[in-house]
Tab-separated table of C-alpha atoms in Angstrom:
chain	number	residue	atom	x	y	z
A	1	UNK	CA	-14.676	-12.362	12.173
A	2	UNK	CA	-12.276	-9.800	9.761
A	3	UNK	CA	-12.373	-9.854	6.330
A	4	UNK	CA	-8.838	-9.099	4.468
A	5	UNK	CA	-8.944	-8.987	0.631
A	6	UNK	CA	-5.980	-9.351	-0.862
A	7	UNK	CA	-4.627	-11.384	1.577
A	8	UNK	CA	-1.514	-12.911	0.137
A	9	UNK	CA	-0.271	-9.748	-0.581
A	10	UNK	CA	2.080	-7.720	0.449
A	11	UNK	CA	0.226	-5.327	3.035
A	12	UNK	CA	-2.238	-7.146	3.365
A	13	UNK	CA	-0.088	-10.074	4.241
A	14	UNK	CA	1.774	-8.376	6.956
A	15	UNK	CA	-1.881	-7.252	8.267
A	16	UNK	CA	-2.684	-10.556	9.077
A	17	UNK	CA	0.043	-11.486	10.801
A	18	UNK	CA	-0.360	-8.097	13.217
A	19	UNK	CA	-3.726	-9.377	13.829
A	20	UNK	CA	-2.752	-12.269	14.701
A	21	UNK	CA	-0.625	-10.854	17.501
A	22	UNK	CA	-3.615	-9.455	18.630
A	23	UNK	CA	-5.271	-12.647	19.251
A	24	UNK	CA	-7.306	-12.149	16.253
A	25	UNK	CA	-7.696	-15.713	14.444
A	26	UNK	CA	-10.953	-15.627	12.864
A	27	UNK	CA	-9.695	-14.065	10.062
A	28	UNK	CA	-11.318	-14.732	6.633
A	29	UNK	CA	-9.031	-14.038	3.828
A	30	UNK	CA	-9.984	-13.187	0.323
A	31	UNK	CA	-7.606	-13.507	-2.681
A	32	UNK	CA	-6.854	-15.140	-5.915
A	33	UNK	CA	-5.191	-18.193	-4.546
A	34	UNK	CA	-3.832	-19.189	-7.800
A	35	UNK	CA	-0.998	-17.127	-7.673
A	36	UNK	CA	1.330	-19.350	-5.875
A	37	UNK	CA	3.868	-17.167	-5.835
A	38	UNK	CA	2.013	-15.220	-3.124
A	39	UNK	CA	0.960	-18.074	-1.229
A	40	UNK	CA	4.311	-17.976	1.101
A	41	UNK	CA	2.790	-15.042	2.401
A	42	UNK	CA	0.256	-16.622	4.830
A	43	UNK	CA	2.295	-19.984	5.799
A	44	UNK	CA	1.964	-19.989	9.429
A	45	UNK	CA	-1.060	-17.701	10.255
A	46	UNK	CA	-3.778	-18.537	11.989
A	47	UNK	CA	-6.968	-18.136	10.255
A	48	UNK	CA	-10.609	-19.307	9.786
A	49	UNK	CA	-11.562	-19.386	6.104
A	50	UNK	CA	-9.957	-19.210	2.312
A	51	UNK	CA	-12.463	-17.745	-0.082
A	52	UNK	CA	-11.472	-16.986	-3.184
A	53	UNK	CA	-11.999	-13.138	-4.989
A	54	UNK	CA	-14.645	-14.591	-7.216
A	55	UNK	CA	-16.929	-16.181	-4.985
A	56	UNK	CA	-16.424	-13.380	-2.301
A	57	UNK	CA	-19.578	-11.748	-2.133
A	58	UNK	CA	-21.938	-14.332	-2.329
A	59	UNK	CA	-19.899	-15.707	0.714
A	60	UNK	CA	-20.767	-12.372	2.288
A	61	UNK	CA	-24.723	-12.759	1.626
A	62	UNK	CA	-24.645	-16.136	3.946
A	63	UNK	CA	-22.072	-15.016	6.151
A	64	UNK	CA	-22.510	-11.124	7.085
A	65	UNK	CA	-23.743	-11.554	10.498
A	66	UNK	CA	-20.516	-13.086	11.522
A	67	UNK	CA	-18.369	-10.160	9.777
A	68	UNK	CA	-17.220	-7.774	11.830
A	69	UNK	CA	-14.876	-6.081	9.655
A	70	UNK	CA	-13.438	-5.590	6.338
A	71	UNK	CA	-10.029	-4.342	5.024
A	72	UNK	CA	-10.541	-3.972	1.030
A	73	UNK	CA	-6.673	-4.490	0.215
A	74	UNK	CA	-7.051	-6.336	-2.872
A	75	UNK	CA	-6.162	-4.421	-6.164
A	76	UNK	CA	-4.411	-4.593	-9.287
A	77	UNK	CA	-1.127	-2.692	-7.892
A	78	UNK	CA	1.013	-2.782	-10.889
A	79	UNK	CA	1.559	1.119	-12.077
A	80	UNK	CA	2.956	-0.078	-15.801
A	81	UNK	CA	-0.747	-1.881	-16.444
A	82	UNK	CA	-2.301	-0.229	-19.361
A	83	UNK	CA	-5.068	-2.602	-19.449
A	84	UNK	CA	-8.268	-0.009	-18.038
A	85	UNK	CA	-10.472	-2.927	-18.663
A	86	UNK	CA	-8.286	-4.930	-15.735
A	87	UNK	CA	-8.369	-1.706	-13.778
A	88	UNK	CA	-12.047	-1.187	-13.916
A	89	UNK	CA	-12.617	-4.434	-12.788
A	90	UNK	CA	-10.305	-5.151	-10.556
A	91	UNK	CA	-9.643	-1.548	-8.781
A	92	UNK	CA	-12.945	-0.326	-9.403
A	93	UNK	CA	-16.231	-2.579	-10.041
A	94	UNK	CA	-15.037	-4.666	-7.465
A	95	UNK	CA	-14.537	-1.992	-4.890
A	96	UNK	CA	-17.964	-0.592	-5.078
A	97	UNK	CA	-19.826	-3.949	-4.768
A	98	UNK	CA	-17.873	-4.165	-1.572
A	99	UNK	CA	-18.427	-0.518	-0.605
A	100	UNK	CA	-22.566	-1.173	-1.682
A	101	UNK	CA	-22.150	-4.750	0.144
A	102	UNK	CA	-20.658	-3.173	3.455
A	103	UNK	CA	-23.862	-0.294	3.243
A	104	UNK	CA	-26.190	-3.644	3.140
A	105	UNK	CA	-25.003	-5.017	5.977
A	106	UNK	CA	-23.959	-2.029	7.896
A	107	UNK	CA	-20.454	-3.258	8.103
A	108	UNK	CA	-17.167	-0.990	8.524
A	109	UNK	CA	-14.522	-0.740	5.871
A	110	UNK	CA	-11.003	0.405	5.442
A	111	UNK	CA	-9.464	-0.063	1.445
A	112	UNK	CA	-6.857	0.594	-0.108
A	113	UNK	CA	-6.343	4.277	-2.388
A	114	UNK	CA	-3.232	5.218	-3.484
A	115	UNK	CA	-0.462	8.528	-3.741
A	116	UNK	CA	-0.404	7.768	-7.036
A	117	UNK	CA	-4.179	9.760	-7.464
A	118	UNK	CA	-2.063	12.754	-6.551
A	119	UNK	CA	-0.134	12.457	-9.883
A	120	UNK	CA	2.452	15.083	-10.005
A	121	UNK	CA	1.867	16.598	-7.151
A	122	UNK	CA	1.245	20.440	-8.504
A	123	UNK	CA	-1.886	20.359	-6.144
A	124	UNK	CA	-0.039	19.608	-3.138
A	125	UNK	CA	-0.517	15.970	-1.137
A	126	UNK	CA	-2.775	17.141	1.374
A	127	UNK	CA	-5.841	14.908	2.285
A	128	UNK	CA	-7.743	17.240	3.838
A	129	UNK	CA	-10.136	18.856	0.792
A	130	UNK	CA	-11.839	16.454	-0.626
A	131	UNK	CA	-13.410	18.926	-3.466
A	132	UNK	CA	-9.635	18.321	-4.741
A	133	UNK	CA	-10.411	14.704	-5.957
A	134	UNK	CA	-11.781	15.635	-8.925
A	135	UNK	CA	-9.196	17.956	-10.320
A	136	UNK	CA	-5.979	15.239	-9.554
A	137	UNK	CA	-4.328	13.897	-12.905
A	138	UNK	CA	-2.832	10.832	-11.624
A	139	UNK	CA	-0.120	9.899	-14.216
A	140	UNK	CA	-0.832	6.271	-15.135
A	141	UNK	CA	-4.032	4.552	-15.247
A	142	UNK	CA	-3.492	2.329	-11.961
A	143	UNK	CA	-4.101	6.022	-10.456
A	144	UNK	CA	-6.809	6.791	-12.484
A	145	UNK	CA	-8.308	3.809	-11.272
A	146	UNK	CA	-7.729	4.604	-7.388
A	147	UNK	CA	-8.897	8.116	-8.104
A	148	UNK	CA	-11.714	7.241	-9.677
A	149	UNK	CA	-13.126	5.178	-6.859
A	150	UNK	CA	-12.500	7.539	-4.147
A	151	UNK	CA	-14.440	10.100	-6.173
A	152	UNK	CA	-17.097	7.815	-6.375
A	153	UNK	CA	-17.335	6.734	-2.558
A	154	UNK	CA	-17.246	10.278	-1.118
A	155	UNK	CA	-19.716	10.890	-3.597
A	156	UNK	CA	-22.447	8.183	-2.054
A	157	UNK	CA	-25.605	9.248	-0.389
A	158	UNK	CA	-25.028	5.664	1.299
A	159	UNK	CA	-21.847	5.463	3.584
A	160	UNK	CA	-20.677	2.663	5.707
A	161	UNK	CA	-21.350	3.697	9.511
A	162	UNK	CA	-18.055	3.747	9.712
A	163	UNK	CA	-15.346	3.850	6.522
A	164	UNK	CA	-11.898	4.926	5.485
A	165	UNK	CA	-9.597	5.094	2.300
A	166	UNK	CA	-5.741	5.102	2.645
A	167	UNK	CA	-3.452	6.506	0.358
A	168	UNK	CA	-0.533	4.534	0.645
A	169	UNK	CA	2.706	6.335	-0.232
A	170	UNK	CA	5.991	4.269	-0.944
A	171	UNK	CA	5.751	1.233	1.287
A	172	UNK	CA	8.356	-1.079	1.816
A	173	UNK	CA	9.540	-4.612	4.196
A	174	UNK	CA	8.622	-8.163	3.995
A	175	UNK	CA	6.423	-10.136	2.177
A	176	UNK	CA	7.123	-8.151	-1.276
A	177	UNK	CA	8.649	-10.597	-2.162
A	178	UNK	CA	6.732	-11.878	-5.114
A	179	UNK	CA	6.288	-8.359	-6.619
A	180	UNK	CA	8.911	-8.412	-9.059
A	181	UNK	CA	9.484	-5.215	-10.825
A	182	UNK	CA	6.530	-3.048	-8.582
A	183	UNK	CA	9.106	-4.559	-5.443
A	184	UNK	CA	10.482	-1.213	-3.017
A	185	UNK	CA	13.440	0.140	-4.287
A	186	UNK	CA	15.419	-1.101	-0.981
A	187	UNK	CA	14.390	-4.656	-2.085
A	188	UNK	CA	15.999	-4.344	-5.627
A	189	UNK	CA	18.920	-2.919	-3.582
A	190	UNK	CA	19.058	-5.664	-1.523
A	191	UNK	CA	19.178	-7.954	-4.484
A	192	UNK	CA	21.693	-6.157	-6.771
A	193	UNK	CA	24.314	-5.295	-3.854
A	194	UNK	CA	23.999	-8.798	-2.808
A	195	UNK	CA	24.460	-10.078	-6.630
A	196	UNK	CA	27.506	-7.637	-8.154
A	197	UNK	CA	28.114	-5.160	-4.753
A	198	UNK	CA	26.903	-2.481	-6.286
A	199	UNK	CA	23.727	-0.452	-6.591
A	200	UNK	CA	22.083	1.051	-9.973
A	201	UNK	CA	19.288	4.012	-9.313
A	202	UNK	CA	17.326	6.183	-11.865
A	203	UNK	CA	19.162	8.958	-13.133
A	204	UNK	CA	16.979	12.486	-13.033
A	205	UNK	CA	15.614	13.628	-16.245
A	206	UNK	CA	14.629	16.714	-14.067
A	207	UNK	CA	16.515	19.362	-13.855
A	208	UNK	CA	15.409	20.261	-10.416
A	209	UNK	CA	16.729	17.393	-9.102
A	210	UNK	CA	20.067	16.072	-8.843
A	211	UNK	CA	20.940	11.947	-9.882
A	212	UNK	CA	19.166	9.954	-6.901
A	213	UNK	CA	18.267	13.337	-5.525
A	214	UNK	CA	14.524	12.819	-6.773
A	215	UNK	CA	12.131	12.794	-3.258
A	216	UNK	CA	9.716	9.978	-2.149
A	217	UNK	CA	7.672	9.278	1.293
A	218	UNK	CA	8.902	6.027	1.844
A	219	UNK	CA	7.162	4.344	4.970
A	220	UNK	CA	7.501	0.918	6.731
A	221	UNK	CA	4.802	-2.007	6.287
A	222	UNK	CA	4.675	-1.983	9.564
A	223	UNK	CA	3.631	1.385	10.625
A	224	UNK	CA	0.711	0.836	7.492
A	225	UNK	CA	-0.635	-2.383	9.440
A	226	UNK	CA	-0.304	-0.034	12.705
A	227	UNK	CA	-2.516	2.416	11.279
A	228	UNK	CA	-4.876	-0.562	9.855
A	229	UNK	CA	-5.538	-1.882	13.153
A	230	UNK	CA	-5.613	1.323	15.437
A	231	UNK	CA	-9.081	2.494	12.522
A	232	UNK	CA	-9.856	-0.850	13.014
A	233	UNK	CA	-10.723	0.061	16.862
A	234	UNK	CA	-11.193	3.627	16.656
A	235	UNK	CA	-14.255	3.545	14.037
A	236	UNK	CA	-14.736	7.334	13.767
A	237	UNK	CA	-14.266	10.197	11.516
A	238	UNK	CA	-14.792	8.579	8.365
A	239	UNK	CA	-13.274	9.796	5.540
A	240	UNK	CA	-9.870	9.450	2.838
A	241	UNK	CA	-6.446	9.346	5.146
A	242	UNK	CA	-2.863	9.784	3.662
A	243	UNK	CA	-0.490	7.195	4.755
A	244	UNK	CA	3.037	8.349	4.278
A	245	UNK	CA	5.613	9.547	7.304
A	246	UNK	CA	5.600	12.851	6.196
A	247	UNK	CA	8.659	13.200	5.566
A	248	UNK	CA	10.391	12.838	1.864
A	249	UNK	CA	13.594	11.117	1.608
A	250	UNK	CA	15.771	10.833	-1.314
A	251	UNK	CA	17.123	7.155	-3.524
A	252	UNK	CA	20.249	8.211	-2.326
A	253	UNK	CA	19.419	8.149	1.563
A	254	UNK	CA	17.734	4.462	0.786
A	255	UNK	CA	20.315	3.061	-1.199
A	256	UNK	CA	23.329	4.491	1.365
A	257	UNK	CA	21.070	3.113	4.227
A	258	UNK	CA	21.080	-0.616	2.282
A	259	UNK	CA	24.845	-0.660	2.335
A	260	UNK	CA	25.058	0.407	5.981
A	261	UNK	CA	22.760	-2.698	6.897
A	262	UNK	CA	24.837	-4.997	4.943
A	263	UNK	CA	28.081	-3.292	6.031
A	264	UNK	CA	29.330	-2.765	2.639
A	265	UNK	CA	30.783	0.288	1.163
A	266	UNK	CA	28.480	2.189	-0.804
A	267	UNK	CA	29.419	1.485	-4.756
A	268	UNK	CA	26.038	3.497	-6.555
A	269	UNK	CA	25.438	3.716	-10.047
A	270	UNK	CA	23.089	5.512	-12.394
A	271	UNK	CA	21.045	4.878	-15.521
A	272	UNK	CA	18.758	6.210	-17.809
A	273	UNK	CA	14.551	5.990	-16.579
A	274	UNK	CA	12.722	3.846	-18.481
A	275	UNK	CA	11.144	5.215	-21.135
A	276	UNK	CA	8.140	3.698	-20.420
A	277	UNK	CA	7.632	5.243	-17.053
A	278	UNK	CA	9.720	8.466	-17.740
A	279	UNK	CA	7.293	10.695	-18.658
A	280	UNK	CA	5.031	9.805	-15.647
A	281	UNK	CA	7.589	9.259	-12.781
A	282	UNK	CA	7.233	10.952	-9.398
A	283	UNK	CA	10.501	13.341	-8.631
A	284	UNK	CA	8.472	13.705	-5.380
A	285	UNK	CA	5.891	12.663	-3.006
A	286	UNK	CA	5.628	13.895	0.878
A	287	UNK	CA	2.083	12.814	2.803
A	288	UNK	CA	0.329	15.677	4.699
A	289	UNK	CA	0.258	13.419	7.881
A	290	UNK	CA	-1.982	15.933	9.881
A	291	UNK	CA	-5.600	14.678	9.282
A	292	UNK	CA	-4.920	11.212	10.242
A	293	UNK	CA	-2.686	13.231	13.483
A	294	UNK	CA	-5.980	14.897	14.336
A	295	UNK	CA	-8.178	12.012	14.928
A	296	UNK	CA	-5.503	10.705	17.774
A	297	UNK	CA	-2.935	8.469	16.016
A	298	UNK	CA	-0.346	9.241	18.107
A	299	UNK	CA	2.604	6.693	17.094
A	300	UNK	CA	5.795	7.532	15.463
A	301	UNK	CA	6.433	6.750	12.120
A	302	UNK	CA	10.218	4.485	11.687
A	303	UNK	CA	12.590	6.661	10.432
A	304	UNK	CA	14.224	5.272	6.852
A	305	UNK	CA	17.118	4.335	8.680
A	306	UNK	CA	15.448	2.215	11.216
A	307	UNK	CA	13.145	0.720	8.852
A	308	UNK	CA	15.605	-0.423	6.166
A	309	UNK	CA	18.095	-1.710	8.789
A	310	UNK	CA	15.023	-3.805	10.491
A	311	UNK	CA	14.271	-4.771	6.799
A	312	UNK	CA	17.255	-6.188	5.978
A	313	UNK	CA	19.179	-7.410	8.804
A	314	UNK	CA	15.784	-9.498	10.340
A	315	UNK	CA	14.030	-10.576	7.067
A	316	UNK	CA	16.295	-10.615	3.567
A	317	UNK	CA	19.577	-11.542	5.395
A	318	UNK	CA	18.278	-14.739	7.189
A	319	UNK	CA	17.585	-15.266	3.531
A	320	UNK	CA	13.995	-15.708	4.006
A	321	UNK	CA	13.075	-15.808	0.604
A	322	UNK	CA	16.620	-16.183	-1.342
């Protein structure tokens, strides 16, 4: 039996259904099932039990001999929320009773960190020194939040056997659908070149960078789930893994790669950040890939290209959400 929290998510969504093509059907899923928007998410998989977020863990105390996994996906992803009390409870409290819970039963665990914990980056994005944790200024409290846990857990005289935290860079492909604003970039894309055939991006309030030259490592859902399952079955070397490509592209390569898989001329507009995220946006993110490398994940990350062309052509142009 594997545990996903989260599970009408977006990543944790698409996890499911990769598990599924592993033969993997006993899959408990953990969520707040009144979010119906979500719920389109997990039509069609095959899976053993709905619990919801709230009642998860005394689930676990009459069912933990049947667990033999967990992926803590579930968070409060929004970057705008200003509510720490949310945070805390949601990205925090709730994470260590499922870290403490997995040390109980001696079960293994993969959750969810962020890139946001790096904040600005003027320490680098390398997961490899984890005396760094304490010294990143994420730049919005949903990092704080991430940050603040993964301080915490490497801190713990009690570990899971076997445990890992991702730090998801920009992720992006189906099942974001219900995301709204805190959507990828290439979905908005989608949406806007489809609605007026043309494209609006951030204009740089940075002087280092150029209008839609500002830098993010933007990776596929796909490879994320691929990474998911191959810790799932390797179970060693426990420890916090970046999650990225390793390789920074800029707007301007997503939003030119958008029009090329909807064979439309490229028609790209600017506009002013909004204020309310100016001062803590991200002119650039790149993963240190070579940790996660070392422990034998061998597979190629998709290329932006690739992955926005797959994106668009197979799951927003069938209109599978529209």
């Amino acid at each position: 039996m594997i545990v996903v929290t989260g599970a009408a998510g977006f990543i944790a969504s698409c996890l499911v259904t990769r598990l599924n093509a592993a033969n993997f059907h006993d899959i408990v899923v953990v969520d707040n099932f009144s979010v119906e928007r979500k719920l389109a998410n997990l039509q069609g998989k095959h899976l053993r039990e709905y619990v919801d977020r709230g009642e998860f863990f005394g689930w676990l105390d009459l069912n933990h001999e049947q667990v033999e996994f967990i992926f803590h996906l579930g968070a409060r992803t929004d970057t705008t929320e200003q509510d720490y009390a949310v945070l805390d409870l949601l990205n925090l409290n709730y994470s260590k009773r499922m870290w403490e819970a997995c040390c109980r039963y001696q079960l293994p665990l993969v959750y969810a960190s962020s890139a946001a914990t790096y904040g600005s980056g003027t320490l680098g994005y390398s997961d490899q020194d984890e005396a760094l944790l304490p010294l990143y200024r994420p730049l919005n409290p949903y990092g704080e939040s991430k940050n603040n846990f993964d301080n915490w857990a490497v801190q713990q005289a009690e570990k899971p056997f076997f445990w890992a935290g991702l730090k998801f860079f920009n992720v992006y492909g189906p099942n974001e659908y219900h995301k709204g604003r805190m959507a990828s970039v290439i979905l908005h894309a989608f949406e806007q070149i489809r609605r007026t055939g043309s494209m609006e991006l951030f204009r740089s309030h940075n002087p280092a960078y150029t209008d839609g030259g500002q830098m993010r490592d933007f990776i596929y859902v796909k490879d994320v789930v691929e990474v998911c399952f191959f810790l799932m079955q390797h179970r060693q070397h426990s420890g916090i893994y970046n999650l990225g490509t390793g390789e920074a592209r800029t707007f301007l390569d997503l939003a030119l790669n958008t029009f090329a898989a909807l064979d439309q001329p490229a028609d790209i507009r600017f506009k002013d950040t909004p204020e309310d995220i100016r001062d803590k946006y991200q002119y650039f993110t790149e993963a240190d890939m070579r940790k996660l490398r070392s422990i034998g994940y061998e597979r190629p990350f998709t290329r932006l290209e690739d992955g926005i062309d797959d994106y668009v052509r197979n799951y927003l142009m069938p209109g599978a959400y529209l």
